Amino acid sequence: MAKVPAAVIAAGGLIGGYGVARWTKRRPLGGVALAAAGAVAARQWQQAAGTKAAVGLTGAYVAAFAGSHPLAKKVGAWPSVFGVAGTVALASWAVTRNSAQ
């Protein structure tokens, strides 16, 4: 079975984390989803591109989560989440594209 790319996991974690928090009205549940996906993506980033890349991409993942909040005040919640998720997915792809994921 093919492995799900880290870019998809990271984007899914940002989107899914927000969706879980919004639909359950329990922010900690969204945080669990966000953290779980981030951990899986970080492990794949480390395996694919090394520790430095994994640290950088994990930092981008956390920054995207934090940055989505002020961005949401300007463009709306869902557009913000989709925008940062796409940005993290693109960064992940750019860093890991030459590895066999």
Short mmCIF file of N, CA and C in Angstrom, two decimals:
data_model
loop_
_atom_site.label_atom_id
_atom_site.label_comp_id
_atom_site.label_asym_id
_atom_site.label_seq_id
_atom_site.Cartn_x
_atom_site.Cartn_y
_atom_site.Cartn_z
N MET A 1 0.84 -1.17 0.00
CA MET A 1 0.00 0.00 0.00
C MET A 1 0.89 1.24 0.00
N ALA A 2 0.53 2.23 -0.77
CA ALA A 2 1.32 3.45 -0.89
C ALA A 2 1.19 4.30 0.36
N LYS A 3 2.28 4.95 0.72
CA LYS A 3 2.29 5.84 1.87
C LYS A 3 1.67 7.18 1.48
N VAL A 4 0.89 7.73 2.37
CA VAL A 4 0.30 9.05 2.13
C VAL A 4 1.43 10.08 2.27
N PRO A 5 1.61 10.96 1.28
CA PRO A 5 2.69 11.94 1.35
C PRO A 5 2.55 12.86 2.56
N ALA A 6 3.68 13.27 3.11
CA ALA A 6 3.70 14.16 4.27
C ALA A 6 2.98 15.47 3.97
N ALA A 7 3.07 15.95 2.74
CA ALA A 7 2.39 17.19 2.37
C ALA A 7 0.88 17.07 2.57
N VAL A 8 0.33 15.92 2.21
CA VAL A 8 -1.11 15.67 2.36
C VAL A 8 -1.47 15.54 3.84
N ILE A 9 -0.62 14.87 4.59
CA ILE A 9 -0.87 14.69 6.03
C ILE A 9 -0.86 16.05 6.73
N ALA A 10 0.14 16.87 6.42
CA ALA A 10 0.24 18.17 7.07
C ALA A 10 -0.95 19.07 6.73
N ALA A 11 -1.30 19.13 5.45
CA ALA A 11 -2.45 19.95 5.05
C ALA A 11 -3.73 19.41 5.68
N GLY A 12 -3.86 18.09 5.67
CA GLY A 12 -5.03 17.47 6.29
C GLY A 12 -5.10 17.72 7.79
N GLY A 13 -3.94 17.78 8.44
CA GLY A 13 -3.93 18.06 9.87
C GLY A 13 -4.41 19.46 10.19
N LEU A 14 -4.00 20.42 9.38
CA LEU A 14 -4.46 21.80 9.59
C LEU A 14 -5.96 21.94 9.31
N ILE A 15 -6.38 21.37 8.20
CA ILE A 15 -7.81 21.45 7.85
C ILE A 15 -8.65 20.62 8.81
N GLY A 16 -8.22 19.40 9.05
CA GLY A 16 -8.97 18.51 9.95
C GLY A 16 -9.00 19.00 11.38
N GLY A 17 -7.88 19.54 11.85
CA GLY A 17 -7.85 20.06 13.21
C GLY A 17 -8.85 21.19 13.40
N TYR A 18 -8.88 22.10 12.43
CA TYR A 18 -9.86 23.18 12.51
C TYR A 18 -11.29 22.64 12.41
N GLY A 19 -11.51 21.72 11.49
CA GLY A 19 -12.86 21.16 11.32
C GLY A 19 -13.34 20.45 12.57
N VAL A 20 -12.48 19.65 13.17
CA VAL A 20 -12.86 18.95 14.41
C VAL A 20 -13.19 19.95 15.51
N ALA A 21 -12.34 20.96 15.67
CA ALA A 21 -12.58 21.96 16.71
C ALA A 21 -13.89 22.71 16.46
N ARG A 22 -14.13 23.05 15.23
CA ARG A 22 -15.34 23.82 14.91
C ARG A 22 -16.61 23.00 15.07
N TRP A 23 -16.59 21.77 14.54
CA TRP A 23 -17.82 20.98 14.54
C TRP A 23 -18.14 20.33 15.88
N THR A 24 -17.12 20.06 16.68
CA THR A 24 -17.38 19.49 18.01
C THR A 24 -17.52 20.57 19.06
N LYS A 25 -17.10 21.79 18.71
CA LYS A 25 -17.06 22.91 19.66
C LYS A 25 -16.13 22.61 20.84
N ARG A 26 -15.14 21.78 20.58
CA ARG A 26 -14.13 21.42 21.59
C ARG A 26 -12.75 21.63 20.97
N ARG A 27 -12.19 22.79 21.28
CA ARG A 27 -10.90 23.14 20.70
C ARG A 27 -9.80 22.13 21.02
N PRO A 28 -9.78 21.56 22.24
CA PRO A 28 -8.73 20.57 22.52
C PRO A 28 -8.78 19.35 21.59
N LEU A 29 -9.96 18.94 21.15
CA LEU A 29 -10.05 17.82 20.21
C LEU A 29 -9.42 18.20 18.86
N GLY A 30 -9.64 19.42 18.45
CA GLY A 30 -8.99 19.89 17.23
C GLY A 30 -7.48 19.91 17.39
N GLY A 31 -7.03 20.30 18.58
CA GLY A 31 -5.60 20.31 18.86
C GLY A 31 -4.99 18.92 18.81
N VAL A 32 -5.75 17.92 19.27
CA VAL A 32 -5.27 16.53 19.21
C VAL A 32 -5.10 16.11 17.75
N ALA A 33 -6.08 16.41 16.93
CA ALA A 33 -5.99 16.07 15.50
C ALA A 33 -4.81 16.79 14.84
N LEU A 34 -4.66 18.07 15.14
CA LEU A 34 -3.57 18.87 14.60
C LEU A 34 -2.22 18.29 15.01
N ALA A 35 -2.07 17.98 16.30
CA ALA A 35 -0.80 17.46 16.81
C ALA A 35 -0.49 16.07 16.26
N ALA A 36 -1.49 15.22 16.17
CA ALA A 36 -1.26 13.86 15.65
C ALA A 36 -0.78 13.90 14.21
N ALA A 37 -1.45 14.69 13.39
CA ALA A 37 -1.03 14.80 11.98
C ALA A 37 0.35 15.43 11.88
N GLY A 38 0.61 16.42 12.71
CA GLY A 38 1.92 17.06 12.70
C GLY A 38 3.03 16.09 13.07
N ALA A 39 2.77 15.22 14.04
CA ALA A 39 3.77 14.23 14.45
C ALA A 39 4.05 13.23 13.33
N VAL A 40 3.00 12.78 12.67
CA VAL A 40 3.18 11.83 11.56
C VAL A 40 3.94 12.50 10.41
N ALA A 41 3.56 13.72 10.09
CA ALA A 41 4.24 14.44 9.01
C ALA A 41 5.71 14.68 9.37
N ALA A 42 5.97 15.07 10.61
CA ALA A 42 7.35 15.34 11.04
C ALA A 42 8.22 14.09 10.92
N ARG A 43 7.66 12.96 11.27
CA ARG A 43 8.41 11.71 11.15
C ARG A 43 8.74 11.42 9.68
N GLN A 44 7.77 11.63 8.82
CA GLN A 44 8.03 11.42 7.39
C GLN A 44 9.03 12.43 6.85
N TRP A 45 8.92 13.68 7.29
CA TRP A 45 9.88 14.69 6.84
C TRP A 45 11.29 14.31 7.25
N GLN A 46 11.43 13.82 8.47
CA GLN A 46 12.75 13.44 8.97
C GLN A 46 13.31 12.27 8.16
N GLN A 47 12.47 11.30 7.87
CA GLN A 47 12.91 10.13 7.10
C GLN A 47 13.26 10.52 5.66
N ALA A 48 12.50 11.44 5.11
CA ALA A 48 12.67 11.79 3.70
C ALA A 48 13.79 12.80 3.46
N ALA A 49 13.93 13.76 4.37
CA ALA A 49 14.84 14.87 4.08
C ALA A 49 15.81 15.20 5.21
N GLY A 50 15.73 14.48 6.31
CA GLY A 50 16.67 14.71 7.40
C GLY A 50 16.10 15.58 8.51
N THR A 51 16.88 15.64 9.57
CA THR A 51 16.42 16.33 10.79
C THR A 51 16.24 17.82 10.58
N LYS A 52 17.19 18.48 9.92
CA LYS A 52 17.07 19.94 9.72
C LYS A 52 15.81 20.29 8.95
N ALA A 53 15.54 19.55 7.90
CA ALA A 53 14.33 19.80 7.11
C ALA A 53 13.08 19.55 7.94
N ALA A 54 13.10 18.48 8.73
CA ALA A 54 11.93 18.17 9.57
C ALA A 54 11.68 19.26 10.59
N VAL A 55 12.74 19.78 11.19
CA VAL A 55 12.59 20.86 12.17
C VAL A 55 12.03 22.11 11.48
N GLY A 56 12.56 22.43 10.32
CA GLY A 56 12.08 23.60 9.59
C GLY A 56 10.63 23.46 9.16
N LEU A 57 10.27 22.30 8.64
CA LEU A 57 8.88 22.10 8.20
C LEU A 57 7.93 22.02 9.38
N THR A 58 8.37 21.45 10.48
CA THR A 58 7.52 21.43 11.67
C THR A 58 7.31 22.85 12.19
N GLY A 59 8.36 23.66 12.13
CA GLY A 59 8.21 25.08 12.50
C GLY A 59 7.23 25.79 11.59
N ALA A 60 7.28 25.47 10.30
CA ALA A 60 6.34 26.07 9.35
C ALA A 60 4.92 25.63 9.64
N TYR A 61 4.75 24.38 10.03
CA TYR A 61 3.43 23.83 10.37
C TYR A 61 2.84 24.57 11.57
N VAL A 62 3.66 24.75 12.61
CA VAL A 62 3.20 25.47 13.81
C VAL A 62 2.94 26.93 13.48
N ALA A 63 3.82 27.55 12.70
CA ALA A 63 3.62 28.94 12.31
C ALA A 63 2.36 29.11 11.47
N ALA A 64 2.07 28.14 10.62
CA ALA A 64 0.84 28.20 9.81
C ALA A 64 -0.39 28.16 10.70
N PHE A 65 -0.36 27.27 11.70
CA PHE A 65 -1.47 27.19 12.64
C PHE A 65 -1.65 28.54 13.34
N ALA A 66 -0.56 29.08 13.87
CA ALA A 66 -0.65 30.35 14.59
C ALA A 66 -1.04 31.49 13.65
N GLY A 67 -0.48 31.51 12.46
CA GLY A 67 -0.77 32.58 11.51
C GLY A 67 -2.16 32.54 10.93
N SER A 68 -2.80 31.38 10.98
CA SER A 68 -4.15 31.29 10.43
C SER A 68 -5.15 32.10 11.25
N HIS A 69 -4.85 32.30 12.53
CA HIS A 69 -5.78 33.03 13.38
C HIS A 69 -5.90 34.51 12.99
N PRO A 70 -4.80 35.26 12.91
CA PRO A 70 -4.96 36.65 12.48
C PRO A 70 -5.39 36.77 11.02
N LEU A 71 -4.96 35.84 10.19
CA LEU A 71 -5.38 35.86 8.78
C LEU A 71 -6.88 35.67 8.67
N ALA A 72 -7.45 34.83 9.54
CA ALA A 72 -8.89 34.57 9.51
C ALA A 72 -9.71 35.84 9.75
N LYS A 73 -9.16 36.76 10.51
CA LYS A 73 -9.87 38.02 10.77
C LYS A 73 -9.97 38.87 9.51
N LYS A 74 -9.07 38.63 8.57
CA LYS A 74 -9.06 39.41 7.33
C LYS A 74 -9.82 38.73 6.19
N VAL A 75 -9.70 37.40 6.08
CA VAL A 75 -10.27 36.71 4.93
C VAL A 75 -11.34 35.68 5.29
N GLY A 76 -11.53 35.41 6.57
CA GLY A 76 -12.48 34.40 6.99
C GLY A 76 -11.76 33.14 7.43
N ALA A 77 -12.45 32.35 8.24
CA ALA A 77 -11.82 31.18 8.84
C ALA A 77 -11.41 30.12 7.82
N TRP A 78 -12.37 29.64 7.05
CA TRP A 78 -12.04 28.56 6.11
C TRP A 78 -11.03 28.98 5.05
N PRO A 79 -11.16 30.17 4.44
CA PRO A 79 -10.13 30.58 3.47
C PRO A 79 -8.74 30.64 4.11
N SER A 80 -8.69 31.09 5.34
CA SER A 80 -7.41 31.15 6.05
C SER A 80 -6.82 29.76 6.25
N VAL A 81 -7.63 28.84 6.72
CA VAL A 81 -7.17 27.48 6.96
C VAL A 81 -6.71 26.83 5.66
N PHE A 82 -7.50 26.97 4.60
CA PHE A 82 -7.10 26.39 3.32
C PHE A 82 -5.83 27.04 2.78
N GLY A 83 -5.70 28.33 2.97
CA GLY A 83 -4.49 29.03 2.51
C GLY A 83 -3.23 28.56 3.20
N VAL A 84 -3.27 28.48 4.52
CA VAL A 84 -2.06 28.05 5.24
C VAL A 84 -1.79 26.56 5.00
N ALA A 85 -2.85 25.77 4.86
CA ALA A 85 -2.66 24.35 4.58
C ALA A 85 -1.98 24.16 3.23
N GLY A 86 -2.41 24.91 2.24
CA GLY A 86 -1.79 24.84 0.93
C GLY A 86 -0.34 25.29 0.95
N THR A 87 -0.05 26.31 1.73
CA THR A 87 1.31 26.81 1.85
C THR A 87 2.22 25.76 2.47
N VAL A 88 1.75 25.12 3.54
CA VAL A 88 2.55 24.08 4.19
C VAL A 88 2.72 22.88 3.26
N ALA A 89 1.67 22.51 2.55
CA ALA A 89 1.78 21.39 1.61
C ALA A 89 2.80 21.69 0.52
N LEU A 90 2.78 22.90 0.00
CA LEU A 90 3.74 23.29 -1.04
C LEU A 90 5.16 23.27 -0.49
N ALA A 91 5.36 23.80 0.70
CA ALA A 91 6.70 23.79 1.31
C ALA A 91 7.17 22.35 1.53
N SER A 92 6.28 21.50 2.00
CA SER A 92 6.63 20.10 2.23
C SER A 92 7.03 19.44 0.92
N TRP A 93 6.25 19.65 -0.10
CA TRP A 93 6.55 19.07 -1.40
C TRP A 93 7.90 19.57 -1.92
N ALA A 94 8.14 20.88 -1.78
CA ALA A 94 9.39 21.46 -2.29
C ALA A 94 10.61 20.87 -1.59
N VAL A 95 10.51 20.64 -0.31
CA VAL A 95 11.65 20.13 0.45
C VAL A 95 11.86 18.63 0.23
N THR A 96 10.77 17.89 0.06
CA THR A 96 10.89 16.43 0.02
C THR A 96 10.71 15.84 -1.38
N ARG A 97 10.54 16.65 -2.41
CA ARG A 97 10.21 16.14 -3.73
C ARG A 97 11.26 15.23 -4.34
N ASN A 98 12.50 15.38 -3.96
CA ASN A 98 13.56 14.56 -4.54
C ASN A 98 13.81 13.28 -3.76
N SER A 99 13.04 13.06 -2.71
CA SER A 99 13.21 11.83 -1.93
C SER A 99 12.11 10.84 -2.31
N ALA A 100 12.33 9.61 -2.00
CA ALA A 100 11.33 8.57 -2.27
C ALA A 100 10.41 8.47 -1.07
N GLN A 101 9.30 9.19 -1.10
CA GLN A 101 8.34 9.14 0.00
C GLN A 101 7.40 8.01 -0.18
#
